[in-house]
mmCIF file of C-alpha atoms in Angstrom:
data_model
loop_
_atom_site.group_PDB
_atom_site.id
_atom_site.type_symbol
_atom_site.label_atom_id
_atom_site.label_comp_id
_atom_site.label_asym_id
_atom_site.label_seq_id
_atom_site.Cartn_x
_atom_site.Cartn_y
_atom_site.Cartn_z
ATOM 1 C CA UNK A 1 33.312 4.510 15.522
ATOM 2 C CA UNK A 2 33.752 5.294 11.848
ATOM 3 C CA UNK A 3 37.031 6.824 10.743
ATOM 4 C CA UNK A 4 36.914 8.750 7.486
ATOM 5 C CA UNK A 5 40.087 9.350 5.527
ATOM 6 C CA UNK A 6 41.282 9.869 1.972
ATOM 7 C CA UNK A 7 43.884 7.689 0.320
ATOM 8 C CA UNK A 8 46.185 8.883 -2.419
ATOM 9 C CA UNK A 9 44.476 9.088 -5.774
ATOM 10 C CA UNK A 10 41.294 10.507 -4.286
ATOM 11 C CA UNK A 11 39.659 7.157 -3.470
ATOM 12 C CA UNK A 12 37.623 7.676 -0.304
ATOM 13 C CA UNK A 13 36.592 4.852 1.972
ATOM 14 C CA UNK A 14 34.963 4.434 5.334
ATOM 15 C CA UNK A 15 36.380 1.780 7.578
ATOM 16 C CA UNK A 16 34.760 0.121 10.561
ATOM 17 C CA UNK A 17 37.056 -2.507 12.046
ATOM 18 C CA UNK A 18 37.548 -4.860 9.061
ATOM 19 C CA UNK A 19 34.608 -3.571 7.012
ATOM 20 C CA UNK A 20 34.934 -1.245 4.049
ATOM 21 C CA UNK A 21 32.060 0.870 2.681
ATOM 22 C CA UNK A 22 32.377 2.651 -0.630
ATOM 23 C CA UNK A 23 31.481 6.371 -0.478
ATOM 24 C CA UNK A 24 28.687 5.955 -3.045
ATOM 25 C CA UNK A 25 27.058 3.269 -0.885
ATOM 26 C CA UNK A 26 27.447 5.426 2.214
ATOM 27 C CA UNK A 27 25.791 8.401 0.524
ATOM 28 C CA UNK A 28 22.967 6.167 -0.660
ATOM 29 C CA UNK A 29 22.550 4.805 2.888
ATOM 30 C CA UNK A 30 22.366 8.342 4.294
ATOM 31 C CA UNK A 31 19.818 9.311 1.642
ATOM 32 C CA UNK A 32 17.600 6.374 2.579
ATOM 33 C CA UNK A 33 18.059 7.311 6.247
ATOM 34 C CA UNK A 34 16.719 10.802 5.604
ATOM 35 C CA UNK A 35 13.934 9.259 3.568
ATOM 36 C CA UNK A 36 12.949 7.021 6.503
ATOM 37 C CA UNK A 37 12.610 10.071 8.757
ATOM 38 C CA UNK A 38 10.371 11.837 6.232
ATOM 39 C CA UNK A 39 8.247 8.727 5.691
ATOM 40 C CA UNK A 40 7.835 8.420 9.455
ATOM 41 C CA UNK A 41 6.513 11.974 9.472
ATOM 42 C CA UNK A 42 4.085 11.047 6.693
ATOM 43 C CA UNK A 43 2.997 7.930 8.603
ATOM 44 C CA UNK A 44 2.487 9.541 12.014
ATOM 45 C CA UNK A 45 1.690 13.081 10.887
ATOM 46 C CA UNK A 46 -1.907 13.012 12.095
ATOM 47 C CA UNK A 47 -0.724 12.114 15.611
ATOM 48 C CA UNK A 48 1.409 15.277 15.691
ATOM 49 C CA UNK A 49 -1.542 17.371 14.498
ATOM 50 C CA UNK A 50 -3.813 15.850 17.156
ATOM 51 C CA UNK A 51 -1.237 16.579 19.838
ATOM 52 C CA UNK A 52 -0.458 20.158 18.849
ATOM 53 C CA UNK A 53 -3.905 21.347 17.751
ATOM 54 C CA UNK A 54 -7.295 20.823 19.471
ATOM 55 C CA UNK A 55 -9.023 19.606 16.309
ATOM 56 C CA UNK A 56 -10.802 16.614 17.903
ATOM 57 C CA UNK A 57 -11.583 15.531 21.452
ATOM 58 C CA UNK A 58 -9.628 12.957 23.454
ATOM 59 C CA UNK A 59 -12.497 10.477 23.059
ATOM 60 C CA UNK A 60 -12.370 10.890 19.269
ATOM 61 C CA UNK A 61 -8.599 10.467 19.352
ATOM 62 C CA UNK A 62 -9.042 7.172 21.180
ATOM 63 C CA UNK A 63 -11.570 5.889 18.650
ATOM 64 C CA UNK A 64 -9.365 6.969 15.733
ATOM 65 C CA UNK A 65 -6.321 5.305 17.294
ATOM 66 C CA UNK A 66 -8.261 2.054 17.775
ATOM 67 C CA UNK A 67 -9.487 1.994 14.168
ATOM 68 C CA UNK A 68 -6.082 3.004 12.818
ATOM 69 C CA UNK A 69 -4.310 0.167 14.603
ATOM 70 C CA UNK A 70 -7.004 -2.350 13.699
ATOM 71 C CA UNK A 71 -6.886 -1.456 10.004
ATOM 72 C CA UNK A 72 -3.086 -1.298 9.927
ATOM 73 C CA UNK A 73 -2.923 -5.016 10.773
ATOM 74 C CA UNK A 74 -3.663 -5.729 7.100
ATOM 75 C CA UNK A 75 -0.843 -3.441 5.980
ATOM 76 C CA UNK A 76 1.684 -4.749 8.496
ATOM 77 C CA UNK A 77 0.930 -8.443 8.076
ATOM 78 C CA UNK A 78 0.137 -8.594 4.354
ATOM 79 C CA UNK A 79 1.496 -5.603 2.488
ATOM 80 C CA UNK A 80 4.802 -5.253 4.330
ATOM 81 C CA UNK A 81 6.013 -8.767 3.492
ATOM 82 C CA UNK A 82 4.993 -8.430 -0.164
ATOM 83 C CA UNK A 83 6.640 -5.010 -0.534
ATOM 84 C CA UNK A 84 9.903 -6.147 1.066
ATOM 85 C CA UNK A 85 10.069 -9.354 -0.977
ATOM 86 C CA UNK A 86 9.483 -7.676 -4.315
ATOM 87 C CA UNK A 87 11.753 -4.763 -3.485
ATOM 88 C CA UNK A 88 14.564 -7.298 -3.100
ATOM 89 C CA UNK A 89 13.548 -8.994 -6.349
ATOM 90 C CA UNK A 90 13.568 -5.743 -8.332
ATOM 91 C CA UNK A 91 16.850 -4.620 -6.728
ATOM 92 C CA UNK A 92 18.549 -7.907 -7.612
ATOM 93 C CA UNK A 93 17.287 -8.128 -11.193
ATOM 94 C CA UNK A 94 17.817 -4.486 -12.205
ATOM 95 C CA UNK A 95 20.891 -2.325 -11.754
ATOM 96 C CA UNK A 96 20.351 0.801 -9.719
ATOM 97 C CA UNK A 97 20.679 4.115 -11.524
ATOM 98 C CA UNK A 98 21.030 2.705 -15.055
ATOM 99 C CA UNK A 99 18.564 3.577 -17.856
ATOM 100 C CA UNK A 100 16.407 0.949 -19.500
ATOM 101 C CA UNK A 101 18.730 0.636 -22.508
ATOM 102 C CA UNK A 102 21.614 -0.529 -20.293
ATOM 103 C CA UNK A 103 19.619 -3.106 -18.333
ATOM 104 C CA UNK A 104 19.385 -6.816 -19.094
ATOM 105 C CA UNK A 105 16.443 -7.307 -21.471
ATOM 106 C CA UNK A 106 15.236 -10.544 -19.836
ATOM 107 C CA UNK A 107 15.328 -8.969 -16.379
ATOM 108 C CA UNK A 108 13.465 -5.926 -17.691
ATOM 109 C CA UNK A 109 10.679 -8.037 -19.140
ATOM 110 C CA UNK A 110 10.408 -10.212 -16.028
ATOM 111 C CA UNK A 111 10.208 -7.199 -13.716
ATOM 112 C CA UNK A 112 7.664 -5.523 -15.991
ATOM 113 C CA UNK A 113 5.399 -8.586 -15.991
ATOM 114 C CA UNK A 114 5.831 -9.080 -12.232
ATOM 115 C CA UNK A 115 5.061 -5.431 -11.479
ATOM 116 C CA UNK A 116 1.942 -5.517 -13.662
ATOM 117 C CA UNK A 117 0.635 -8.664 -11.978
ATOM 118 C CA UNK A 118 1.444 -7.290 -8.544
ATOM 119 C CA UNK A 119 -0.458 -4.076 -9.246
ATOM 120 C CA UNK A 120 -3.401 -6.082 -10.568
ATOM 121 C CA UNK A 121 -3.425 -8.245 -7.444
ATOM 122 C CA UNK A 122 -3.348 -5.186 -5.185
ATOM 123 C CA UNK A 123 -6.165 -3.620 -7.200
ATOM 124 C CA UNK A 124 -8.437 -6.645 -6.816
ATOM 125 C CA UNK A 125 -7.570 -6.986 -3.146
ATOM 126 C CA UNK A 126 -8.196 -3.278 -2.523
ATOM 127 C CA UNK A 127 -11.509 -3.237 -4.399
ATOM 128 C CA UNK A 128 -12.789 -6.254 -2.460
ATOM 129 C CA UNK A 129 -11.686 -4.709 0.848
ATOM 130 C CA UNK A 130 -13.373 -1.418 -0.052
ATOM 131 C CA UNK A 131 -16.629 -2.899 -1.361
ATOM 132 C CA UNK A 132 -17.142 -5.400 1.447
ATOM 133 C CA UNK A 133 -15.759 -3.061 4.093
ATOM 134 C CA UNK A 134 -18.817 -0.878 3.609
ATOM 135 C CA UNK A 135 -21.095 -3.777 4.491
ATOM 136 C CA UNK A 136 -19.128 -5.607 7.180
ATOM 137 C CA UNK A 137 -17.248 -2.948 9.147
ATOM 138 C CA UNK A 138 -19.897 -2.807 11.841
ATOM 139 C CA UNK A 139 -19.891 -6.586 12.338
ATOM 140 C CA UNK A 140 -16.096 -6.565 12.564
ATOM 141 C CA UNK A 141 -16.212 -3.888 15.262
ATOM 142 C CA UNK A 142 -19.061 -5.659 17.031
ATOM 143 C CA UNK A 143 -16.896 -8.761 17.338
ATOM 144 C CA UNK A 144 -13.777 -6.769 18.188
ATOM 145 C CA UNK A 145 -15.007 -4.195 20.701
ATOM 146 C CA UNK A 146 -18.678 -4.803 21.403
ATOM 147 C CA UNK A 147 -21.824 -2.829 20.626
ATOM 148 C CA UNK A 148 -20.617 0.420 22.197
ATOM 149 C CA UNK A 149 -17.716 0.661 19.761
ATOM 150 C CA UNK A 150 -19.767 -0.581 16.795
ATOM 151 C CA UNK A 151 -22.525 1.989 17.369
ATOM 152 C CA UNK A 152 -20.093 4.918 17.542
ATOM 153 C CA UNK A 153 -18.399 6.788 14.693
ATOM 154 C CA UNK A 154 -15.850 3.970 14.622
ATOM 155 C CA UNK A 155 -17.927 2.103 12.016
ATOM 156 C CA UNK A 156 -17.846 5.051 9.605
ATOM 157 C CA UNK A 157 -14.106 5.524 10.217
ATOM 158 C CA UNK A 158 -13.393 1.861 9.444
ATOM 159 C CA UNK A 159 -15.497 2.082 6.284
ATOM 160 C CA UNK A 160 -13.453 5.083 5.148
ATOM 161 C CA UNK A 161 -10.232 3.333 6.110
ATOM 162 C CA UNK A 162 -10.904 0.578 3.544
ATOM 163 C CA UNK A 163 -10.121 2.736 0.462
ATOM 164 C CA UNK A 164 -7.054 3.993 2.348
ATOM 165 C CA UNK A 165 -5.868 0.379 2.646
ATOM 166 C CA UNK A 166 -6.382 0.075 -1.117
ATOM 167 C CA UNK A 167 -4.217 3.093 -2.016
ATOM 168 C CA UNK A 168 -1.592 2.032 0.561
ATOM 169 C CA UNK A 169 -1.223 -1.288 -1.235
ATOM 170 C CA UNK A 170 -0.769 0.373 -4.632
ATOM 171 C CA UNK A 171 1.656 2.930 -3.203
ATOM 172 C CA UNK A 172 3.738 0.248 -1.505
ATOM 173 C CA UNK A 173 4.169 -1.698 -4.752
ATOM 174 C CA UNK A 174 4.997 1.312 -6.942
ATOM 175 C CA UNK A 175 7.467 2.722 -4.410
ATOM 176 C CA UNK A 176 9.105 -0.696 -3.973
ATOM 177 C CA UNK A 177 9.991 -0.666 -7.674
ATOM 178 C CA UNK A 178 10.814 3.046 -7.614
ATOM 179 C CA UNK A 179 13.220 2.771 -4.679
ATOM 180 C CA UNK A 180 14.850 -0.381 -6.056
ATOM 181 C CA UNK A 181 16.104 1.199 -9.284
ATOM 182 C CA UNK A 182 16.598 4.921 -8.712
ATOM 183 C CA UNK A 183 20.082 6.355 -8.343
ATOM 184 C CA UNK A 184 21.483 8.191 -5.320
ATOM 185 C CA UNK A 185 20.796 11.542 -7.013
ATOM 186 C CA UNK A 186 17.205 10.513 -7.648
ATOM 187 C CA UNK A 187 16.864 9.410 -4.011
ATOM 188 C CA UNK A 188 17.996 12.871 -2.858
ATOM 189 C CA UNK A 189 15.582 14.498 -5.295
ATOM 190 C CA UNK A 190 12.752 12.330 -4.045
ATOM 191 C CA UNK A 191 13.621 13.250 -0.454
ATOM 192 C CA UNK A 192 12.848 16.853 -1.350
ATOM 193 C CA UNK A 193 9.518 15.717 -2.755
ATOM 194 C CA UNK A 194 8.813 13.782 0.451
ATOM 195 C CA UNK A 195 9.533 16.936 2.431
ATOM 196 C CA UNK A 196 6.939 18.741 0.331
ATOM 197 C CA UNK A 197 4.522 15.832 0.731
ATOM 198 C CA UNK A 198 5.022 15.966 4.505
ATOM 199 C CA UNK A 199 4.217 19.668 4.731
ATOM 200 C CA UNK A 200 1.218 19.259 2.416
ATOM 201 C CA UNK A 201 -0.001 16.275 4.427
ATOM 202 C CA UNK A 202 0.219 18.157 7.715
ATOM 203 C CA UNK A 203 -1.658 21.101 6.190
ATOM 204 C CA UNK A 204 -4.340 18.802 4.746
ATOM 205 C CA UNK A 205 -4.685 16.954 8.058
ATOM 206 C CA UNK A 206 -5.202 20.211 9.917
ATOM 207 C CA UNK A 207 -7.657 21.691 7.419
ATOM 208 C CA UNK A 208 -9.707 18.570 6.698
ATOM 209 C CA UNK A 209 -9.967 17.627 10.377
ATOM 210 C CA UNK A 210 -11.407 21.080 11.107
ATOM 211 C CA UNK A 211 -13.922 20.644 8.265
ATOM 212 C CA UNK A 212 -14.882 16.958 8.542
ATOM 213 C CA UNK A 213 -13.749 16.008 12.026
ATOM 214 C CA UNK A 214 -11.928 12.746 12.693
ATOM 215 C CA UNK A 215 -12.511 11.322 9.217
ATOM 216 C CA UNK A 216 -10.603 14.304 7.798
ATOM 217 C CA UNK A 217 -7.356 12.618 8.839
ATOM 218 C CA UNK A 218 -8.243 9.608 6.675
ATOM 219 C CA UNK A 219 -9.084 11.876 3.734
ATOM 220 C CA UNK A 220 -5.695 13.569 4.143
ATOM 221 C CA UNK A 221 -3.934 10.183 4.176
ATOM 222 C CA UNK A 222 -5.750 9.083 1.010
ATOM 223 C CA UNK A 223 -4.865 12.335 -0.782
ATOM 224 C CA UNK A 224 -1.233 11.982 0.279
ATOM 225 C CA UNK A 225 -1.059 8.397 -1.014
ATOM 226 C CA UNK A 226 -2.638 9.321 -4.350
ATOM 227 C CA UNK A 227 -0.045 12.064 -4.878
ATOM 228 C CA UNK A 228 2.815 9.684 -4.064
ATOM 229 C CA UNK A 229 1.370 7.015 -6.366
ATOM 230 C CA UNK A 230 1.148 9.502 -9.229
ATOM 231 C CA UNK A 231 4.852 10.355 -8.909
ATOM 232 C CA UNK A 232 5.887 6.695 -8.721
ATOM 233 C CA UNK A 233 3.786 5.713 -11.731
ATOM 234 C CA UNK A 234 5.170 8.671 -13.686
ATOM 235 C CA UNK A 235 8.697 7.444 -12.992
ATOM 236 C CA UNK A 236 7.854 3.829 -13.871
ATOM 237 C CA UNK A 237 6.133 4.735 -17.154
ATOM 238 C CA UNK A 238 9.072 6.942 -18.138
ATOM 239 C CA UNK A 239 11.524 4.169 -17.256
ATOM 240 C CA UNK A 240 9.728 1.560 -19.367
ATOM 241 C CA UNK A 241 8.392 4.066 -21.924
ATOM 242 C CA UNK A 242 4.984 2.375 -21.745
ATOM 243 C CA UNK A 243 1.852 2.421 -19.592
ATOM 244 C CA UNK A 244 1.100 -1.313 -19.841
ATOM 245 C CA UNK A 245 1.490 -1.716 -16.065
ATOM 246 C CA UNK A 246 -1.170 0.958 -15.485
ATOM 247 C CA UNK A 247 -3.589 -0.872 -17.779
ATOM 248 C CA UNK A 248 -3.006 -4.043 -15.772
ATOM 249 C CA UNK A 249 -4.521 -2.270 -12.752
ATOM 250 C CA UNK A 250 -7.903 -1.866 -14.493
ATOM 251 C CA UNK A 251 -10.300 -4.824 -14.017
ATOM 252 C CA UNK A 252 -12.298 -6.162 -16.943
ATOM 253 C CA UNK A 253 -15.832 -4.826 -17.426
ATOM 254 C CA UNK A 254 -17.515 -8.165 -16.495
ATOM 255 C CA UNK A 255 -15.414 -8.272 -13.314
ATOM 256 C CA UNK A 256 -16.435 -4.708 -12.423
ATOM 257 C CA UNK A 257 -20.101 -5.527 -13.049
ATOM 258 C CA UNK A 258 -19.947 -8.678 -10.932
ATOM 259 C CA UNK A 259 -18.211 -6.909 -8.037
ATOM 260 C CA UNK A 260 -20.794 -4.099 -8.244
ATOM 261 C CA UNK A 261 -23.721 -6.535 -8.128
ATOM 262 C CA UNK A 262 -22.235 -8.583 -5.284
ATOM 263 C CA UNK A 263 -21.304 -5.445 -3.334
ATOM 264 C CA UNK A 264 -24.807 -4.042 -3.763
ATOM 265 C CA UNK A 265 -26.250 -7.357 -2.583
ATOM 266 C CA UNK A 266 -24.088 -7.186 0.530
ATOM 267 C CA UNK A 267 -25.223 -3.608 1.216
ATOM 268 C CA UNK A 268 -28.870 -4.614 0.830
ATOM 269 C CA UNK A 269 -28.241 -7.552 3.148
ATOM 270 C CA UNK A 270 -26.689 -5.170 5.671
ATOM 271 C CA UNK A 271 -29.744 -2.895 5.591
ATOM 272 C CA UNK A 272 -32.335 -5.690 5.832
ATOM 273 C CA UNK A 273 -30.666 -8.235 8.121
ATOM 274 C CA UNK A 274 -28.347 -6.091 10.232
ATOM 275 C CA UNK A 275 -30.281 -2.840 10.646
ATOM 276 C CA UNK A 276 -33.934 -3.908 10.498
ATOM 277 C CA UNK A 277 -33.591 -7.431 11.894
ATOM 278 C CA UNK A 278 -31.021 -6.558 14.543
ATOM 279 C CA UNK A 279 -30.524 -10.084 15.876
ATOM 280 C CA UNK A 280 -27.921 -12.819 16.016
ATOM 281 C CA UNK A 281 -29.714 -14.713 13.235
ATOM 282 C CA UNK A 282 -29.728 -11.597 11.068
ATOM 283 C CA UNK A 283 -25.991 -11.138 11.531
ATOM 284 C CA UNK A 284 -25.317 -14.794 10.702
ATOM 285 C CA UNK A 285 -27.406 -14.581 7.524
ATOM 286 C CA UNK A 286 -25.606 -11.371 6.569
ATOM 287 C CA UNK A 287 -22.214 -13.057 6.991
ATOM 288 C CA UNK A 288 -23.320 -16.100 4.955
ATOM 289 C CA UNK A 289 -24.511 -13.877 2.095
ATOM 290 C CA UNK A 290 -21.172 -12.050 2.151
ATOM 291 C CA UNK A 291 -19.191 -15.303 2.088
ATOM 292 C CA UNK A 292 -21.213 -16.645 -0.845
ATOM 293 C CA UNK A 293 -20.930 -13.434 -2.861
ATOM 294 C CA UNK A 294 -17.198 -13.009 -2.301
ATOM 295 C CA UNK A 295 -16.654 -16.682 -3.221
ATOM 296 C CA UNK A 296 -18.508 -16.026 -6.485
ATOM 297 C CA UNK A 297 -16.320 -12.974 -7.177
ATOM 298 C CA UNK A 298 -13.080 -14.854 -6.481
ATOM 299 C CA UNK A 299 -14.113 -17.889 -8.524
ATOM 300 C CA UNK A 300 -15.125 -15.833 -11.558
ATOM 301 C CA UNK A 301 -11.989 -13.698 -11.310
ATOM 302 C CA UNK A 302 -9.809 -16.807 -11.230
ATOM 303 C CA UNK A 303 -11.548 -18.227 -14.293
ATOM 304 C CA UNK A 304 -11.428 -14.952 -16.238
ATOM 305 C CA UNK A 305 -7.773 -14.041 -15.634
ATOM 306 C CA UNK A 306 -4.899 -14.902 -17.956
ATOM 307 C CA UNK A 307 -2.243 -17.536 -17.331
ATOM 308 C CA UNK A 308 0.421 -15.017 -16.284
ATOM 309 C CA UNK A 309 -1.734 -13.664 -13.456
ATOM 310 C CA UNK A 310 -2.716 -17.157 -12.292
ATOM 311 C CA UNK A 311 0.924 -18.216 -12.118
ATOM 312 C CA UNK A 312 1.722 -15.068 -10.153
ATOM 313 C CA UNK A 313 -1.083 -15.737 -7.659
ATOM 314 C CA UNK A 314 0.118 -19.305 -7.187
ATOM 315 C CA UNK A 315 3.631 -18.045 -6.499
ATOM 316 C CA UNK A 316 2.537 -15.881 -3.557
ATOM 317 C CA UNK A 317 0.106 -18.368 -2.002
ATOM 318 C CA UNK A 318 1.107 -20.892 0.668
ATOM 319 C CA UNK A 319 2.057 -24.275 -0.754
ATOM 320 C CA UNK A 320 -0.978 -25.976 0.800
ATOM 321 C CA UNK A 321 -3.433 -23.676 -1.014
ATOM 322 C CA UNK A 322 -1.327 -23.757 -4.176
ATOM 323 C CA UNK A 323 -1.585 -27.549 -4.362
ATOM 324 C CA UNK A 324 -5.390 -27.403 -4.105
ATOM 325 C CA UNK A 325 -5.569 -24.901 -6.991
ATOM 326 C CA UNK A 326 -3.518 -27.217 -9.160
#
């Protein structure tokens, strides 16, 4: 067990066998521990609401649970690794709790450029997921769970889950930077905010599920993420005294127009080939049209982006794909 004692001179330490933990590090560890509990409440809050209040039926709970776990694969497999990796990068390059003026200028500029590129990548990824999720959610569920699942409200839930994946990606990046540089006092202050976010999220989940049904839980999650993103971005812009990183999140007008046209084409394909011509051939043609349109979007985006973003993309891709791009 830990034995806590005070040496002469007021220097406190915590000893565990041969290990020594400074009090400041221990307090920071406890703050992050409390934060983990609050974030768990934010993550699983809708499950508590479903259990305690009869807002939806057991059948609807099963469908929601299926869609939630299917959609969370993207966040667990993709987002989690990126967030952890760049949290470590930011924590190593910047000193926790120090203002911008006392940080290394080269590290500041590198982290600023990396954060901007990371936000831009998450924006493009989220937009593509959202746009094409509207057109291909039903096919995904048809392959995953059969026609009975695809013809239920699960398709609409998965379509609404796509923008939630988008805001989760942005929130994960902004909070990775936020948590990497804030001091122990700021961590404690943010824990109070998370407590408020948790209560607001539970209230939104309860109210919106009564109004909209199962999809109300997704709306509550999206609202919660947007609020958390706004606080993180506020902190980041105050730290750097600039909003350049926010501008990096906004795609160029030609890119927006191309994504809109390709997304509309996919929706039209869904209506004609999937709904009217409900056949295997129709589904295959719909998938081919989606693959061609998304290839066009990715190719144009790669050609239109600046060198900094291209280098960033190459750095996060597997070496095999990176060699082909070069």
